[in-house]
Amino acid sequence: MTLLLAGDIGGTKTFLRLVEASEKTGGLHTLNQAAYSSQEFPDLIPMIRQFLAASAQTGEQPQPEKACLAIAGPIVKDTAKLTNLPWLLDARHLEQELSIPHVRLINDFAAVGYGILGLSEQDIFTLQPGQPDPNAPIAVIGAGTGLGEGFLIRLSEDRYQVFSSEGGHADFAPRNELEFELLKYLRDRNSLSHISVERVVSGQGVIAIYQFLRDKQIAPESPEIGQIVRTWEQQLGQEKTVDPAAAISIAAIAKRDRLSERTMQLFIEAYGAEAGNLAIKLLPYGGLYIAGGIAAKNLDLMKQGEFLQAFLDKGRVSPLLEKVPVHIILNQQVGLIGSAISLTSL
């Protein structure tokens, strides 16, 4: 048996899992798992030490032989600076400080890519069955704290190569007059020349869209949601005590606030359009998988049709996208699953 440490390091939450791998069967058995608020730790090392101490059995602290940590940010020469967290991680430094012989850093969406290979039918909801081709690429996109994108290419019957990307930082591409106004609003409000698609299709994007529609007076603002958003605005640069994106989506699902409903409609249309952009570039007939917490938590809204309509709205090449299987990942541990799976190749 080999002891493995898997991690999914996000700007908001970090998940750690201690896994025992069987060399005979290749199976993975979870010994312990925990979730931590990333913002409460100055660095990853004290978090892992706390987790391993809590995982001790019969008084002996476990000592993993290998670790794979999925990072929300680009990996350069085994180092990573998290996009939405002020941590700088170095695999060699982690090996030394934690006494783990082999530490691997991978992009969080590379981990999601590996994780897809470990999902069951119960872990996904199919928006569009398409015409699956097991030899074609698989695409992954997911909005959460940021926007991640990646893909897989099949090498053999049971082997895939996983590629991460920074596609979420590509330009936001408006498709109609309202979205052009949103682009200008974001440029002027943030004093930026470049507006990435992540600024629209992410948790921060939900809030930005709400602010835009509120200021444009598209619909009246409810006292409840308005107060939450104003509190969030007053806490810029401080620790947040409210989550406007969650409040907006909950109100939209319940159909009790028209401004929130319009916000989520625009968000989901922009999400579908960007997923379509990724699909056009890759033609992922092996499937396009939608990861991240937002899609799963807003499944009823994702199923209403605006997402797929925007996904397919690509002019004369739209018929190509009708063949792409589109799935929503319901299992929010997919990155952690992928981190553990990737360790089997170390």
Tab-separated table of C-alpha atoms in Angstrom:
chain	number	residue	atom	x	y	z
A	1	MET	CA	0.000	0.000	0.000
A	2	THR	CA	1.154	3.539	-0.833
A	3	LEU	CA	-0.022	6.565	1.151
A	4	LEU	CA	-1.009	9.531	-1.013
A	5	LEU	CA	-2.044	13.116	-0.249
A	6	ALA	CA	-4.435	14.790	-2.694
A	7	GLY	CA	-5.396	18.443	-2.545
A	8	ASP	CA	-7.699	20.852	-4.364
A	9	ILE	CA	-6.448	24.350	-3.525
A	10	GLY	CA	-8.955	27.094	-4.303
A	11	GLY	CA	-9.153	30.798	-3.641
A	12	THR	CA	-12.070	30.218	-1.260
A	13	LYS	CA	-11.893	26.598	-0.096
A	14	THR	CA	-9.152	23.972	0.075
A	15	PHE	CA	-9.969	20.256	0.194
A	16	LEU	CA	-7.424	17.684	1.358
A	17	ARG	CA	-7.739	13.912	1.137
A	18	LEU	CA	-5.482	11.159	2.481
A	19	VAL	CA	-5.628	8.126	0.196
A	20	GLU	CA	-4.263	4.603	0.368
A	21	ALA	CA	-3.385	3.153	-3.061
A	22	SER	CA	-3.229	-0.577	-3.695
A	23	GLU	CA	-0.267	-1.533	-5.863
A	24	LYS	CA	-1.957	-4.824	-6.818
A	25	THR	CA	-5.375	-3.529	-7.900
A	26	GLY	CA	-4.638	0.145	-8.551
A	27	GLY	CA	-7.632	0.999	-6.353
A	28	LEU	CA	-7.794	4.074	-4.125
A	29	HIS	CA	-9.181	4.022	-0.580
A	30	THR	CA	-9.879	7.292	1.261
A	31	LEU	CA	-8.594	7.376	4.852
A	32	ASN	CA	-9.505	10.951	5.741
A	33	GLN	CA	-10.782	14.114	4.096
A	34	ALA	CA	-11.302	17.688	5.277
A	35	ALA	CA	-12.210	21.131	3.959
A	36	TYR	CA	-10.575	24.377	5.052
A	37	SER	CA	-11.171	28.070	4.459
A	38	SER	CA	-8.137	29.093	2.395
A	39	GLN	CA	-8.202	32.682	3.645
A	40	GLU	CA	-7.681	31.549	7.260
A	41	PHE	CA	-4.153	30.264	6.559
A	42	PRO	CA	-1.059	32.314	5.648
A	43	ASP	CA	0.298	29.422	3.571
A	44	LEU	CA	-0.500	25.855	2.560
A	45	ILE	CA	2.118	24.180	4.780
A	46	PRO	CA	0.427	24.837	8.166
A	47	MET	CA	-2.877	23.668	6.694
A	48	ILE	CA	-1.405	20.351	5.533
A	49	ARG	CA	0.355	19.862	8.874
A	50	GLN	CA	-2.940	20.424	10.679
A	51	PHE	CA	-4.695	17.965	8.365
A	52	LEU	CA	-2.060	15.236	8.806
A	53	ALA	CA	-2.128	15.675	12.586
A	54	ALA	CA	-5.917	15.287	12.517
A	55	SER	CA	-5.504	12.153	10.375
A	56	ALA	CA	-3.346	10.378	12.958
A	57	GLN	CA	-4.443	6.859	13.833
A	58	THR	CA	-3.373	5.075	17.044
A	59	GLY	CA	-1.288	8.139	17.887
A	60	GLU	CA	0.957	7.926	14.827
A	61	GLN	CA	0.834	10.738	12.273
A	62	PRO	CA	0.604	9.476	8.670
A	63	GLN	CA	3.462	10.301	6.334
A	64	PRO	CA	2.447	10.361	2.636
A	65	GLU	CA	4.933	9.137	0.046
A	66	LYS	CA	3.465	11.277	-2.718
A	67	ALA	CA	1.288	14.372	-2.947
A	68	CYS	CA	-0.574	16.036	-5.778
A	69	LEU	CA	-1.969	19.506	-5.235
A	70	ALA	CA	-4.358	21.085	-7.713
A	71	ILE	CA	-3.812	24.843	-7.845
A	72	ALA	CA	-6.142	27.614	-9.009
A	73	GLY	CA	-3.496	29.237	-11.202
A	74	PRO	CA	-0.753	28.506	-13.756
A	75	ILE	CA	2.107	26.116	-12.902
A	76	VAL	CA	5.600	27.250	-13.955
A	77	LYS	CA	8.632	25.032	-13.217
A	78	ASP	CA	6.888	23.301	-10.296
A	79	THR	CA	5.898	26.619	-8.729
A	80	ALA	CA	2.541	28.345	-8.612
A	81	LYS	CA	1.192	31.716	-7.552
A	82	LEU	CA	-2.497	31.362	-6.911
A	83	THR	CA	-4.672	33.658	-9.003
A	84	ASN	CA	-7.137	34.480	-6.234
A	85	LEU	CA	-4.994	33.901	-3.125
A	86	PRO	CA	-1.658	35.475	-2.061
A	87	TRP	CA	0.222	32.167	-1.799
A	88	LEU	CA	3.398	31.198	-3.642
A	89	LEU	CA	3.865	27.427	-3.753
A	90	ASP	CA	7.035	25.550	-4.672
A	91	ALA	CA	6.940	21.757	-5.005
A	92	ARG	CA	10.555	21.294	-3.854
A	93	HIS	CA	9.995	23.534	-0.817
A	94	LEU	CA	6.855	21.585	0.072
A	95	GLU	CA	8.761	18.293	-0.187
A	96	GLN	CA	11.390	19.585	2.226
A	97	GLU	CA	9.046	21.190	4.755
A	98	LEU	CA	6.520	18.339	4.799
A	99	SER	CA	9.004	15.454	4.371
A	100	ILE	CA	7.068	14.112	1.392
A	101	PRO	CA	9.447	12.581	-1.198
A	102	HIS	CA	7.386	13.516	-4.265
A	103	VAL	CA	5.120	16.592	-4.515
A	104	ARG	CA	3.403	17.415	-7.775
A	105	LEU	CA	1.609	20.696	-8.551
A	106	ILE	CA	-1.007	20.681	-11.278
A	107	ASN	CA	-3.504	23.250	-12.498
A	108	ASP	CA	-6.908	22.875	-10.864
A	109	PHE	CA	-8.530	22.240	-14.207
A	110	ALA	CA	-5.970	19.605	-15.071
A	111	ALA	CA	-7.147	17.947	-11.850
A	112	VAL	CA	-10.764	18.260	-12.989
A	113	GLY	CA	-9.684	16.648	-16.271
A	114	TYR	CA	-8.230	13.658	-14.442
A	115	GLY	CA	-11.291	13.620	-12.196
A	116	ILE	CA	-13.642	13.179	-15.141
A	117	LEU	CA	-12.055	9.784	-15.661
A	118	GLY	CA	-13.211	8.770	-12.182
A	119	LEU	CA	-16.831	9.968	-12.331
A	120	SER	CA	-19.876	7.711	-12.358
A	121	GLU	CA	-23.188	8.294	-14.155
A	122	GLN	CA	-24.665	9.613	-10.902
A	123	ASP	CA	-21.984	12.324	-10.822
A	124	ILE	CA	-23.171	14.107	-13.978
A	125	PHE	CA	-26.314	15.598	-15.506
A	126	THR	CA	-26.513	15.560	-19.305
A	127	LEU	CA	-27.750	18.749	-20.951
A	128	GLN	CA	-27.198	17.496	-24.496
A	129	PRO	CA	-26.487	13.843	-25.377
A	130	GLY	CA	-24.858	14.704	-28.706
A	131	GLN	CA	-23.066	12.005	-30.662
A	132	PRO	CA	-20.200	10.768	-28.443
A	133	ASP	CA	-16.899	9.790	-30.031
A	134	PRO	CA	-14.559	8.141	-27.485
A	135	ASN	CA	-11.514	8.970	-29.595
A	136	ALA	CA	-12.253	12.712	-29.769
A	137	PRO	CA	-11.005	15.370	-27.309
A	138	ILE	CA	-12.824	16.065	-24.053
A	139	ALA	CA	-13.285	19.697	-22.984
A	140	VAL	CA	-13.700	21.064	-19.462
A	141	ILE	CA	-14.993	24.492	-18.427
A	142	GLY	CA	-16.046	25.668	-15.007
A	143	ALA	CA	-17.063	28.906	-13.329
A	144	GLY	CA	-16.468	29.339	-9.614
A	145	THR	CA	-14.220	31.884	-7.923
A	146	GLY	CA	-12.704	32.280	-11.403
A	147	LEU	CA	-13.197	30.591	-14.775
A	148	GLY	CA	-11.163	27.525	-15.686
A	149	GLU	CA	-10.799	25.771	-19.023
A	150	GLY	CA	-8.901	22.678	-20.147
A	151	PHE	CA	-9.062	19.552	-22.294
A	152	LEU	CA	-8.060	15.884	-22.565
A	153	ILE	CA	-6.738	13.887	-25.508
A	154	ARG	CA	-6.955	10.099	-25.617
A	155	LEU	CA	-3.611	8.314	-25.989
A	156	SER	CA	-4.795	4.707	-25.755
A	157	GLU	CA	-7.778	2.720	-24.565
A	158	ASP	CA	-7.308	3.634	-20.905
A	159	ARG	CA	-4.834	6.554	-21.010
A	160	TYR	CA	-5.467	10.271	-21.519
A	161	GLN	CA	-3.195	13.291	-21.561
A	162	VAL	CA	-4.645	16.249	-19.683
A	163	PHE	CA	-3.945	19.864	-20.656
A	164	SER	CA	-4.752	22.941	-18.614
A	165	SER	CA	-5.133	26.435	-20.036
A	166	GLU	CA	-5.750	30.019	-18.991
A	167	GLY	CA	-8.701	30.408	-21.367
A	168	GLY	CA	-10.716	32.216	-18.715
A	169	HIS	CA	-8.459	35.225	-19.243
A	170	ALA	CA	-9.294	35.543	-22.934
A	171	ASP	CA	-11.356	38.558	-24.012
A	172	PHE	CA	-15.026	38.721	-23.096
A	173	ALA	CA	-16.878	38.727	-26.439
A	174	PRO	CA	-20.205	40.605	-26.343
A	175	ARG	CA	-22.948	39.162	-28.592
A	176	ASN	CA	-25.665	41.817	-28.380
A	177	GLU	CA	-26.237	45.469	-27.464
A	178	LEU	CA	-26.783	44.753	-23.758
A	179	GLU	CA	-23.525	42.807	-23.510
A	180	PHE	CA	-21.646	45.583	-25.341
A	181	GLU	CA	-22.991	47.971	-22.699
A	182	LEU	CA	-21.835	45.556	-20.007
A	183	LEU	CA	-18.339	45.490	-21.519
A	184	LYS	CA	-18.156	49.302	-21.500
A	185	TYR	CA	-19.523	49.400	-17.946
A	186	LEU	CA	-16.809	47.014	-16.719
A	187	ARG	CA	-14.078	48.906	-18.563
A	188	ASP	CA	-15.152	52.263	-17.135
A	189	ARG	CA	-15.879	50.982	-13.625
A	190	ASN	CA	-12.540	49.184	-13.298
A	191	SER	CA	-10.444	51.547	-15.457
A	192	LEU	CA	-9.282	48.603	-17.576
A	193	SER	CA	-8.664	48.191	-21.291
A	194	HIS	CA	-8.887	44.385	-21.170
A	195	ILE	CA	-11.991	42.668	-19.798
A	196	SER	CA	-11.551	38.923	-19.546
A	197	VAL	CA	-14.425	36.500	-19.879
A	198	GLU	CA	-13.692	35.522	-16.258
A	199	ARG	CA	-14.911	38.949	-15.143
A	200	VAL	CA	-18.340	37.990	-16.468
A	201	VAL	CA	-18.482	34.199	-16.180
A	202	SER	CA	-17.567	33.574	-12.524
A	203	GLY	CA	-18.852	34.337	-9.047
A	204	GLN	CA	-17.464	37.861	-9.321
A	205	GLY	CA	-19.163	38.084	-12.715
A	206	VAL	CA	-22.591	37.414	-11.198
A	207	ILE	CA	-22.082	40.403	-8.897
A	208	ALA	CA	-20.737	42.579	-11.719
A	209	ILE	CA	-23.733	41.776	-13.935
A	210	TYR	CA	-26.104	42.575	-11.059
A	211	GLN	CA	-24.393	45.942	-10.467
A	212	PHE	CA	-24.586	46.744	-14.180
A	213	LEU	CA	-28.290	45.903	-14.473
A	214	ARG	CA	-29.022	47.714	-11.204
A	215	ASP	CA	-27.265	50.880	-12.345
A	216	LYS	CA	-28.966	50.598	-15.726
A	217	GLN	CA	-32.291	50.298	-13.848
A	218	ILE	CA	-33.343	47.190	-15.773
A	219	ALA	CA	-35.579	46.199	-12.864
A	220	PRO	CA	-36.296	47.454	-9.323
A	221	GLU	CA	-33.821	46.375	-6.639
A	222	SER	CA	-35.221	44.394	-3.734
A	223	PRO	CA	-34.296	45.688	-0.246
A	224	GLU	CA	-32.943	42.255	0.780
A	225	ILE	CA	-30.563	41.676	-2.146
A	226	GLY	CA	-29.702	45.343	-2.389
A	227	GLN	CA	-28.503	45.415	1.220
A	228	ILE	CA	-26.342	42.320	0.720
A	229	VAL	CA	-24.703	43.805	-2.381
A	230	ARG	CA	-24.125	47.183	-0.689
A	231	THR	CA	-22.539	45.456	2.309
A	232	TRP	CA	-20.252	43.548	-0.064
A	233	GLU	CA	-19.328	46.772	-1.896
A	234	GLN	CA	-18.424	48.452	1.402
A	235	GLN	CA	-16.138	45.551	2.288
A	236	LEU	CA	-13.877	45.835	-0.765
A	237	GLY	CA	-10.345	45.036	0.363
A	238	GLN	CA	-11.643	43.563	3.622
A	239	GLU	CA	-12.757	40.138	4.790
A	240	LYS	CA	-16.192	39.424	3.304
A	241	THR	CA	-19.137	38.651	5.566
A	242	VAL	CA	-21.711	38.214	2.783
A	243	ASP	CA	-21.943	36.283	-0.499
A	244	PRO	CA	-23.968	38.341	-3.004
A	245	ALA	CA	-23.533	35.833	-5.869
A	246	ALA	CA	-25.153	33.078	-3.810
A	247	ALA	CA	-27.958	35.371	-2.650
A	248	ILE	CA	-28.648	36.511	-6.216
A	249	SER	CA	-28.783	32.965	-7.593
A	250	ILE	CA	-31.031	31.751	-4.744
A	251	ALA	CA	-33.437	34.639	-5.345
A	252	ALA	CA	-33.420	33.927	-9.084
A	253	ILE	CA	-34.181	30.230	-8.603
A	254	ALA	CA	-37.051	31.130	-6.248
A	255	LYS	CA	-38.322	33.728	-8.765
A	256	ARG	CA	-38.717	36.317	-6.015
A	257	ASP	CA	-36.542	39.108	-7.416
A	258	ARG	CA	-36.740	40.196	-11.053
A	259	LEU	CA	-33.323	41.903	-11.000
A	260	SER	CA	-31.687	38.708	-9.755
A	261	GLU	CA	-33.528	36.689	-12.406
A	262	ARG	CA	-32.255	38.965	-15.190
A	263	THR	CA	-28.753	38.808	-13.708
A	264	MET	CA	-28.652	35.024	-13.803
A	265	GLN	CA	-30.184	34.921	-17.270
A	266	LEU	CA	-27.435	37.147	-18.675
A	267	PHE	CA	-24.804	35.203	-16.746
A	268	ILE	CA	-25.979	31.818	-18.024
A	269	GLU	CA	-26.177	33.096	-21.606
A	270	ALA	CA	-22.586	34.389	-21.364
A	271	TYR	CA	-21.527	31.066	-19.817
A	272	GLY	CA	-23.131	29.095	-22.637
A	273	ALA	CA	-21.547	31.339	-25.265
A	274	GLU	CA	-18.059	30.857	-23.798
A	275	ALA	CA	-18.586	27.096	-23.559
A	276	GLY	CA	-19.524	27.209	-27.241
A	277	ASN	CA	-16.344	29.161	-28.021
A	278	LEU	CA	-14.271	26.455	-26.339
A	279	ALA	CA	-16.175	23.719	-28.173
A	280	ILE	CA	-15.664	25.388	-31.562
A	281	LYS	CA	-11.908	25.391	-30.999
A	282	LEU	CA	-11.636	21.786	-29.805
A	283	LEU	CA	-14.651	19.957	-31.314
A	284	PRO	CA	-14.837	17.859	-28.128
A	285	TYR	CA	-17.039	15.015	-29.311
A	286	GLY	CA	-15.707	13.053	-26.344
A	287	GLY	CA	-17.817	15.420	-24.268
A	288	LEU	CA	-17.818	18.945	-22.854
A	289	TYR	CA	-17.969	18.862	-19.055
A	290	ILE	CA	-19.135	21.851	-17.019
A	291	ALA	CA	-17.396	21.934	-13.655
A	292	GLY	CA	-17.383	24.463	-10.828
A	293	GLY	CA	-19.906	25.068	-8.097
A	294	ILE	CA	-22.087	27.589	-9.915
A	295	ALA	CA	-23.484	25.222	-12.557
A	296	ALA	CA	-24.325	22.428	-10.117
A	297	LYS	CA	-25.928	24.808	-7.602
A	298	ASN	CA	-27.999	26.439	-10.348
A	299	LEU	CA	-28.938	23.247	-12.158
A	300	ASP	CA	-32.599	24.286	-12.583
A	301	LEU	CA	-31.509	27.525	-14.278
A	302	MET	CA	-28.957	25.704	-16.449
A	303	LYS	CA	-31.689	23.342	-17.640
A	304	GLN	CA	-34.076	26.099	-18.768
A	305	GLY	CA	-32.552	26.435	-22.223
A	306	GLU	CA	-30.626	29.718	-22.301
A	307	PHE	CA	-27.286	27.992	-21.765
A	308	LEU	CA	-27.670	25.553	-24.650
A	309	GLN	CA	-29.189	28.192	-26.904
A	310	ALA	CA	-26.138	30.428	-26.431
A	311	PHE	CA	-23.816	27.405	-26.700
A	312	LEU	CA	-25.263	26.473	-30.101
A	313	ASP	CA	-25.545	30.018	-31.463
A	314	LYS	CA	-22.441	29.951	-33.666
A	315	GLY	CA	-23.875	30.774	-37.057
A	316	ARG	CA	-23.116	28.424	-39.930
A	317	VAL	CA	-21.056	26.042	-37.750
A	318	SER	CA	-23.824	25.599	-35.166
A	319	PRO	CA	-24.645	22.074	-36.459
A	320	LEU	CA	-21.153	20.950	-35.404
A	321	LEU	CA	-21.962	21.783	-31.786
A	322	GLU	CA	-25.205	19.826	-31.837
A	323	LYS	CA	-23.029	16.694	-31.921
A	324	VAL	CA	-21.087	17.640	-28.768
A	325	PRO	CA	-22.236	15.838	-25.584
A	326	VAL	CA	-22.660	18.448	-22.839
A	327	HIS	CA	-22.583	17.354	-19.198
A	328	ILE	CA	-22.796	19.209	-15.873
A	329	ILE	CA	-20.576	17.722	-13.149
A	330	LEU	CA	-22.622	17.321	-9.972
A	331	ASN	CA	-19.828	15.868	-7.819
A	332	GLN	CA	-17.980	18.856	-6.387
A	333	GLN	CA	-15.074	16.624	-5.324
A	334	VAL	CA	-14.031	16.069	-8.950
A	335	GLY	CA	-10.762	18.011	-8.530
A	336	LEU	CA	-9.856	16.014	-5.464
A	337	ILE	CA	-10.687	12.775	-7.281
A	338	GLY	CA	-8.476	13.913	-10.158
A	339	SER	CA	-5.557	14.813	-7.895
A	340	ALA	CA	-5.591	11.309	-6.454
A	341	ILE	CA	-5.908	9.685	-9.894
A	342	SER	CA	-2.984	11.715	-11.261
A	343	LEU	CA	-0.751	10.401	-8.470
A	344	THR	CA	-0.986	6.888	-9.883
A	345	SER	CA	1.187	8.054	-12.796
A	346	LEU	CA	3.987	9.375	-10.549
